[in-house]
Every structure is written in C-alpha cells, then in structure tokens.
Short mmCIF file of C-alpha atoms in Angstrom, two decimals:
data_model
loop_
_atom_site.label_atom_id
_atom_site.label_comp_id
_atom_site.label_asym_id
_atom_site.label_seq_id
_atom_site.Cartn_x
_atom_site.Cartn_y
_atom_site.Cartn_z
CA MET A 1 17.85 3.47 11.90
CA ASN A 2 21.40 3.98 13.14
CA ASN A 3 23.01 4.33 9.72
CA PRO A 4 23.82 8.05 9.24
CA ARG A 5 23.06 7.84 5.55
CA TYR A 6 19.38 7.47 6.40
CA SER A 7 19.02 10.26 8.94
CA GLY A 8 19.01 14.04 9.22
CA ASN A 9 19.63 16.19 6.16
CA ASN A 10 20.71 13.21 4.05
CA ILE A 11 17.25 11.64 4.17
CA CYS A 12 16.09 13.41 1.01
CA ASN A 13 19.11 12.11 -0.92
CA THR A 14 18.87 8.42 0.02
CA ILE A 15 15.81 7.45 -2.00
CA PHE A 16 15.16 10.58 -4.07
CA GLY A 17 18.65 11.33 -5.32
CA GLY A 18 18.35 9.61 -8.70
CA ALA A 19 15.87 7.15 -10.15
CA ASP A 20 18.20 4.20 -10.69
CA MET A 21 20.65 4.90 -7.87
CA LYS A 22 17.98 5.26 -5.21
CA VAL A 23 16.51 1.81 -5.87
CA ARG A 24 19.97 0.24 -5.96
CA GLU A 25 20.85 1.88 -2.64
CA LEU A 26 17.54 0.79 -1.13
CA ILE A 27 18.00 -2.81 -2.25
CA ARG A 28 21.64 -2.93 -1.14
CA TYR A 29 20.89 -1.57 2.31
CA SER A 30 17.82 -3.77 2.81
CA LYS A 31 19.85 -6.86 1.93
CA GLY A 32 22.36 -5.91 4.60
CA LEU A 33 19.58 -5.67 7.19
CA LEU A 34 18.49 -9.25 6.41
CA ALA A 35 21.93 -10.68 7.11
CA GLY A 36 21.72 -13.32 9.82
CA ARG A 37 17.92 -13.35 10.00
CA ARG A 38 16.90 -14.25 6.44
CA ALA A 39 15.39 -17.70 7.13
CA ARG A 40 13.20 -16.59 10.03
CA THR A 41 12.05 -13.47 8.20
CA MET A 42 11.27 -15.53 5.10
CA MET A 43 8.97 -17.83 7.04
CA ILE A 44 7.06 -14.84 8.39
CA CYS A 45 6.80 -13.05 5.05
CA ILE A 46 5.40 -16.02 3.13
CA LEU A 47 2.66 -16.72 5.69
CA PRO A 48 0.19 -14.15 4.23
CA LEU A 49 0.82 -15.45 0.72
CA GLY A 50 0.47 -19.05 1.92
CA ALA A 51 -2.86 -18.30 3.59
CA GLU A 52 -4.10 -16.55 0.45
CA LEU A 53 -3.16 -19.52 -1.74
CA PHE A 54 -4.65 -22.00 0.74
CA PHE A 55 -8.11 -20.43 0.76
CA ARG A 56 -8.04 -19.87 -2.99
CA SER A 57 -7.20 -23.55 -3.49
CA ALA A 58 -9.88 -24.61 -1.01
CA GLU A 59 -12.48 -22.54 -2.88
CA ALA A 60 -11.42 -24.06 -6.19
CA ALA A 61 -11.62 -27.55 -4.65
CA VAL A 62 -15.20 -26.94 -3.44
CA TYR A 63 -16.18 -25.73 -6.91
CA SER A 64 -14.65 -28.88 -8.41
CA LEU A 65 -16.70 -31.05 -6.04
CA MET A 66 -19.83 -29.11 -6.98
CA LEU A 67 -19.18 -29.75 -10.66
CA TYR A 68 -18.36 -33.43 -10.13
CA PHE A 69 -21.12 -34.45 -7.72
CA GLY A 70 -23.77 -31.82 -8.45
CA ASP A 71 -25.80 -30.94 -11.49
CA TYR A 72 -24.10 -27.60 -12.09
CA ALA A 73 -23.10 -26.06 -15.36
CA PRO A 74 -19.64 -24.41 -15.24
CA ILE A 75 -21.17 -21.03 -16.08
CA LYS A 76 -23.15 -21.10 -12.84
CA LEU A 77 -19.94 -20.96 -10.86
CA PHE A 78 -19.11 -17.58 -12.38
CA GLY A 79 -22.48 -16.03 -13.07
CA GLY A 80 -23.37 -15.15 -9.49
CA ASP A 81 -26.90 -16.56 -9.74
CA GLU A 82 -26.36 -19.78 -7.80
CA PRO A 83 -26.98 -19.41 -4.01
CA LEU A 84 -24.55 -22.20 -3.08
CA GLN A 85 -21.80 -20.70 -5.19
CA LEU A 86 -22.35 -17.28 -3.64
CA THR A 87 -22.25 -18.80 -0.14
CA VAL A 88 -18.99 -20.62 -0.83
CA ALA A 89 -17.44 -17.46 -2.31
CA ALA A 90 -18.57 -15.29 0.63
CA VAL A 91 -17.33 -17.73 3.29
CA SER A 92 -14.02 -18.24 1.52
CA THR A 93 -13.48 -14.50 1.09
CA LEU A 94 -14.32 -13.78 4.73
CA LEU A 95 -11.97 -16.49 6.00
CA ARG A 96 -9.23 -15.27 3.67
CA TRP A 97 -9.50 -11.68 4.87
CA VAL A 98 -9.69 -12.61 8.57
CA THR A 99 -6.59 -14.77 8.19
CA THR A 100 -4.33 -12.85 5.83
CA ALA A 101 -4.87 -9.37 7.33
CA PRO A 102 -3.44 -10.21 10.81
CA LEU A 103 -0.63 -12.22 9.22
CA MET A 104 0.33 -9.26 7.04
CA TYR A 105 0.14 -6.87 10.00
CA ALA A 106 2.37 -9.14 12.11
CA ALA A 107 4.84 -9.52 9.23
CA ALA A 108 4.94 -5.72 8.79
CA MET A 109 5.68 -5.31 12.50
CA ARG A 110 8.50 -7.84 12.37
CA LEU A 111 9.98 -6.09 9.32
CA TYR A 112 9.66 -2.78 11.15
CA SER A 113 11.76 -4.18 13.98
CA ILE A 114 14.45 -4.95 11.39
CA THR A 115 14.43 -1.84 9.21
CA ALA A 116 13.95 0.63 12.08
CA GLU A 117 16.24 -1.24 14.50
CA LYS A 118 13.49 -1.56 17.12
CA ASN A 119 15.10 -4.01 19.54
CA GLU A 120 12.06 -4.20 21.82
CA LEU A 121 9.94 -5.41 18.90
CA ARG A 122 12.60 -7.75 17.58
CA HIS A 123 12.49 -9.92 20.70
CA LYS A 124 8.68 -9.92 20.92
CA PRO A 125 7.33 -13.39 19.99
CA PHE A 126 5.60 -13.49 16.62
CA SER A 127 2.66 -15.40 18.14
CA ARG A 128 2.02 -12.56 20.63
CA ILE A 129 2.05 -10.03 17.83
CA LEU A 130 -0.28 -12.12 15.68
CA LEU A 131 -2.83 -12.98 18.37
CA GLY A 132 -2.94 -9.56 19.99
CA LYS A 133 -6.34 -7.92 20.23
CA CYS A 134 -5.04 -4.75 18.59
CA THR A 135 -3.59 -6.75 15.69
CA LEU A 136 -6.85 -8.51 14.90
CA LYS A 137 -9.03 -5.43 15.28
CA ARG A 138 -6.96 -2.90 13.36
CA SER A 139 -5.75 -5.21 10.59
CA ILE A 140 -9.17 -6.65 9.76
CA SER A 141 -10.80 -3.22 9.93
CA ALA A 142 -8.18 -1.76 7.59
CA LYS A 143 -8.64 -4.68 5.21
CA LEU A 144 -12.39 -4.08 5.04
CA TRP A 145 -11.93 -0.34 4.45
CA THR A 146 -9.46 -0.94 1.63
CA LYS A 147 -11.91 -3.32 -0.03
CA VAL A 148 -14.85 -0.93 0.35
CA ILE A 149 -12.93 2.07 -0.98
CA GLY A 150 -11.45 -0.04 -3.77
CA LEU A 151 -14.90 -1.24 -4.86
CA LEU A 152 -16.25 2.32 -4.82
CA ALA A 153 -13.31 3.48 -6.93
CA LEU A 154 -14.02 0.67 -9.39
CA VAL A 155 -17.63 1.77 -9.98
CA PRO A 156 -16.76 4.41 -12.65
CA ALA A 157 -14.66 1.91 -14.60
CA VAL A 158 -17.48 -0.65 -14.52
CA GLY A 159 -20.02 1.97 -15.60
CA PHE A 160 -17.94 3.34 -18.47
CA GLY A 161 -16.90 -0.18 -19.51
CA THR A 162 -20.50 -1.38 -19.60
CA GLY A 163 -21.48 1.65 -21.66
CA ALA A 164 -18.60 1.09 -24.09
CA TYR A 165 -19.50 -2.59 -24.48
CA THR A 166 -23.15 -1.75 -25.15
CA LEU A 167 -22.23 0.83 -27.77
CA LEU A 168 -19.68 -1.39 -29.51
CA ARG A 169 -22.16 -4.25 -29.78
CA GLY A 170 -24.56 -2.23 -31.94
CA ARG A 171 -24.11 -0.45 -35.23
CA LEU A 172 -21.68 2.43 -34.94
CA TYR A 173 -23.13 5.52 -36.48
CA PRO A 174 -21.03 8.70 -36.10
CA ARG A 175 -22.73 9.69 -32.86
CA GLU A 176 -22.47 6.20 -31.37
CA ALA A 177 -18.84 5.87 -32.49
CA PHE A 178 -17.96 9.16 -30.78
CA LEU A 179 -19.65 8.04 -27.55
CA ALA A 180 -17.96 4.63 -27.72
CA ILE A 181 -14.49 6.15 -28.14
CA ASN A 182 -15.05 8.44 -25.17
CA ALA A 183 -16.43 5.57 -23.08
CA VAL A 184 -13.37 3.41 -23.85
CA PHE A 185 -11.04 6.28 -23.00
CA LEU A 186 -12.81 6.99 -19.70
CA THR A 187 -12.75 3.28 -18.87
CA ILE A 188 -8.98 3.16 -19.32
CA VAL A 189 -8.50 6.33 -17.25
CA SER A 190 -10.75 4.97 -14.49
CA LEU A 191 -8.84 1.68 -14.41
CA LEU A 192 -5.52 3.52 -14.17
CA MET A 193 -6.83 5.59 -11.26
CA TRP A 194 -8.11 2.43 -9.57
CA THR A 195 -4.72 0.74 -10.05
CA ALA A 196 -2.95 3.75 -8.53
CA LEU A 197 -5.31 3.56 -5.55
CA LYS A 198 -4.62 -0.14 -5.06
CA LEU A 199 -0.87 0.53 -5.12
CA SER A 200 -1.36 3.16 -2.43
CA PHE A 201 -3.03 0.55 -0.22
CA ALA A 202 0.19 -1.50 -0.23
CA ALA A 203 1.50 0.83 2.49
CA VAL A 204 -1.49 0.31 4.81
CA PRO A 205 -0.12 -2.63 6.90
CA PHE A 206 3.21 -0.84 7.37
CA LEU A 207 1.55 2.46 8.32
CA LEU A 208 -0.68 0.64 10.81
CA VAL A 209 2.49 -0.47 12.58
CA ARG A 210 4.20 2.93 12.40
CA TYR A 211 1.15 4.81 13.72
CA PRO A 212 -0.47 2.56 16.35
CA LYS A 213 -2.69 5.34 17.72
CA MET A 214 -4.23 6.16 14.34
CA THR A 215 -7.55 4.48 13.54
CA ALA A 216 -7.71 1.96 10.73
CA PHE A 217 -9.89 4.20 8.55
CA ARG A 218 -7.61 7.21 9.01
CA THR A 219 -4.60 5.06 8.18
CA VAL A 220 -6.21 3.85 4.95
CA VAL A 221 -7.05 7.42 3.92
CA TYR A 222 -3.60 8.66 4.99
CA SER A 223 -1.89 6.02 2.87
CA ILE A 224 -3.43 7.51 -0.28
CA GLY A 225 -1.73 10.85 0.29
CA PHE A 226 1.39 9.26 1.78
CA MET A 227 2.08 7.25 -1.39
CA ARG A 228 1.41 10.15 -3.77
CA GLY A 229 4.50 10.49 -5.95
CA ARG A 230 6.11 7.48 -4.27
CA LYS A 231 4.38 4.61 -6.02
CA ARG A 232 7.16 4.57 -8.60
CA VAL A 233 9.52 3.20 -5.93
CA LEU A 234 7.16 0.27 -5.32
CA LEU A 235 6.82 -0.30 -9.07
CA ARG A 236 10.60 -0.38 -9.50
CA LEU A 237 10.95 -2.83 -6.63
CA LEU A 238 8.32 -5.03 -8.27
CA THR A 239 10.22 -4.83 -11.54
CA VAL A 240 13.40 -5.99 -9.80
CA TYR A 241 11.91 -8.86 -7.79
CA LEU A 242 9.03 -10.02 -10.00
CA PRO A 243 11.19 -12.27 -12.26
CA GLN A 244 12.48 -14.09 -9.17
CA MET A 245 8.96 -14.37 -7.72
CA LEU A 246 7.70 -16.08 -10.89
CA THR A 247 9.66 -19.22 -10.04
CA ILE A 248 8.61 -21.63 -7.30
CA VAL A 249 12.09 -21.79 -5.78
CA GLY A 250 12.67 -18.06 -5.93
CA LEU A 251 9.21 -16.99 -4.74
CA PRO A 252 9.95 -17.03 -0.96
CA TYR A 253 13.24 -15.18 -1.46
CA GLY A 254 11.68 -12.61 -3.79
CA VAL A 255 8.72 -11.94 -1.49
CA THR A 256 10.99 -11.50 1.53
CA LYS A 257 13.37 -9.13 -0.24
CA LEU A 258 10.48 -7.12 -1.71
CA MET A 259 8.66 -6.71 1.60
CA ASN A 260 11.84 -5.83 3.48
CA ALA A 261 12.89 -3.24 0.89
CA PHE A 262 9.41 -1.72 0.85
CA SER A 263 9.34 -1.61 4.66
CA LEU A 264 12.65 0.26 4.58
CA SER A 265 11.27 2.69 2.01
CA ILE A 266 8.30 3.42 4.31
CA ASP A 267 10.74 4.34 7.11
CA ILE A 268 12.62 6.64 4.76
CA PHE A 269 9.43 8.27 3.48
CA ILE A 270 8.30 8.93 7.06
CA LYS A 271 11.69 10.45 7.95
CA GLU A 272 11.54 12.59 4.83
CA ASP A 273 8.07 13.89 5.79
CA GLU A 274 9.28 14.61 9.32
CA TYR A 275 12.33 16.46 7.99
CA LEU A 276 10.28 18.54 5.54
CA GLU A 277 7.69 19.35 8.21
CA ALA A 278 10.44 20.45 10.61
CA HIS A 279 11.99 22.54 7.84
CA ARG A 280 8.66 24.25 7.11
CA ALA A 281 8.06 24.89 10.81
CA ASP A 282 11.56 26.37 11.15
CA SER A 283 10.94 28.60 8.11
CA ARG A 284 7.68 29.86 9.60
CA HIS A 285 9.45 30.50 12.92
CA ARG A 286 12.20 32.52 11.21
CA LYS A 287 9.65 34.57 9.30
CA ALA A 288 7.80 35.31 12.53
CA ASN A 289 11.05 36.39 14.19
CA ASP A 290 12.00 38.56 11.21
CA SER A 291 8.63 40.32 11.32
CA GLY A 292 9.11 40.96 15.04
CA LYS A 293 12.45 42.68 14.39
CA LEU A 294 10.87 45.56 12.45
CA SER A 295 11.59 48.95 13.93
CA GLY A 296 8.80 51.25 15.12
CA ARG A 297 9.21 53.46 12.06
CA GLU A 298 8.99 50.45 9.72
CA LYS A 299 5.91 49.14 11.52
CA ARG A 300 4.23 52.58 11.20
CA SER A 301 5.14 52.63 7.50
CA VAL A 302 3.63 49.18 6.99
CA LYS A 303 0.50 50.20 8.91
CA ALA A 304 0.11 53.37 6.84
CA SER A 305 0.46 51.43 3.60
CA ALA A 306 -2.18 48.96 4.81
CA ASP A 307 -4.56 51.81 5.72
CA LYS A 308 -4.16 53.38 2.29
CA ALA A 309 -4.89 50.02 0.66
#
C-alpha cells in the first residue's frame, strides 16, 4: 500500500494502537479504498454467499419434495439413517464446496488488488482468476483441509457433550453430579476452542492469495498461528457490520465492507510480521557484531570463566 501510515515503523501503530481507534482507522481507510469501485466489488463479494444460499435452498427443496411425494417421516431427514437423504446431503455439500471455495479465493484476490494496490491484479479479468487451474486446486484443497481439521477439533466437544447428556439424564448422585458438572465445563471449553479455530480459518482464502507458493495444507496450518491474538479484530468488524448484514437491503453492502476491511487487516498483519522479523534479525546481527568487538583480553577472560564453569 502506498499510504505511509501503513508502512515502515508505523505499521504496529495502525491496527494495534488502541482497541477502538484501530478498528475505526481500519474501517475508514478501507472505505476510502472502495471509492469508485464499490458496485463491481460488491458483485464479486456476494457471489460466494449467493452460491452458498443457492445450494442450501436447493437441498431444502429436494427434502420438501421427498416429504411431499415420498413416504418419509420428517425425522428421517435429520436422523442420518435414510440412504437417499444422505446421498442428497453429500452431493449438495460437495457441490457447495466446489463452487464456493473458488469464488471466495477469486474474491480474496480481487480484494487483494484493492487493499495492496496491486495494479497487475486489478486489471486481470475475474473469470480468468476464477477458472484458473491454481484457483480450483488450491481453494478446494484448502476448503477440504479446513473441514477435516474443524471436524477433528469438534470431536472432544461431541464426546464431552454426549457424556454430560448421558449423566444428566439419570439420577444425579454426588459422584454423577460431579462428573456431569465437569463434562459440561469441558464441553463449553471445547466449543470455545473450536470456535476460535473456525475464526482462524477466516484468513485462509486471503493467505492463499498472499502466499501463492505455499501449499494449501501449510496455509491452513499457518492461518492458525497467524490469527493468534488477532481474532479480536475480526470479531470487532463483525460487531460493526453484522447489524447491517441482518437486513436484505444492507446485506450486500455489509458483506463487501466486511471483506474489504478484513482483507486490509490481513495486509497490515503481514507487514507487522515482516517488520518484527526484520527487527529481530537486526537485533541478532547487532549482538553478533558486539560479540565480535571484544578485545583479546576480554575474550581470554570469557574463555577462562567458561573453563572454570
């Protein structure tokens, strides 16, 4: 980005210089970046959401037809015992993932061309970005890895929740009551950890664009550490834009502003990491130079002390 407020030594003060001020600065600057390109960006940003809603609606429509024309009890559509229901759910989920993942990747790349001022990406047709082999491969692979890791992280919550439900159904003697309380507590903790993990995955499409040479799996794992301590920025952005997104008219505007502001925050986080890494490398270099400036007498003194130790 060409704005000096988001470069060099000021990078740590743009987003991290005060809880309320940093979000206001982020929102203000991201709004300025959308000037003159809001309508086109809005169309791109709502495509992943539109695809998600389309396949969800199609799945619900198929279930309605099964209830109307078939001899199915409503519970069979949610119990997971009906082969036809499982087939419809699997096909719908697969189509949804294959469609929304590339759309989200392409939208993240277009937002990157705005927030990072990448002119060569800005003039690249959206259709070329979307239908590129790299887009399809990396986005779908990352989507699958996020789902697999998310399901594995949900296993403890399901296990503790099942145990708590079983204990609470029976008579609660002192021992059973103690176990039930602990099971409920561990269920809540596990769900909070799972929620934090899912929030970390929000950065995956944007990191895929920023690091094109990194594999999808490495990007998914990297996003977990990358978002550590930074999820509060995403939560505050959600708090700001969620009321607008709850209305039909405001939904496209809210989604566009949210995604653009979050894309900008990813750029700032990356610059902050680069600045801190350069600062650490410079500190190590200075320490190495300082150790090399020791006189011969000082070096012999240090060596003698080490030998005595």
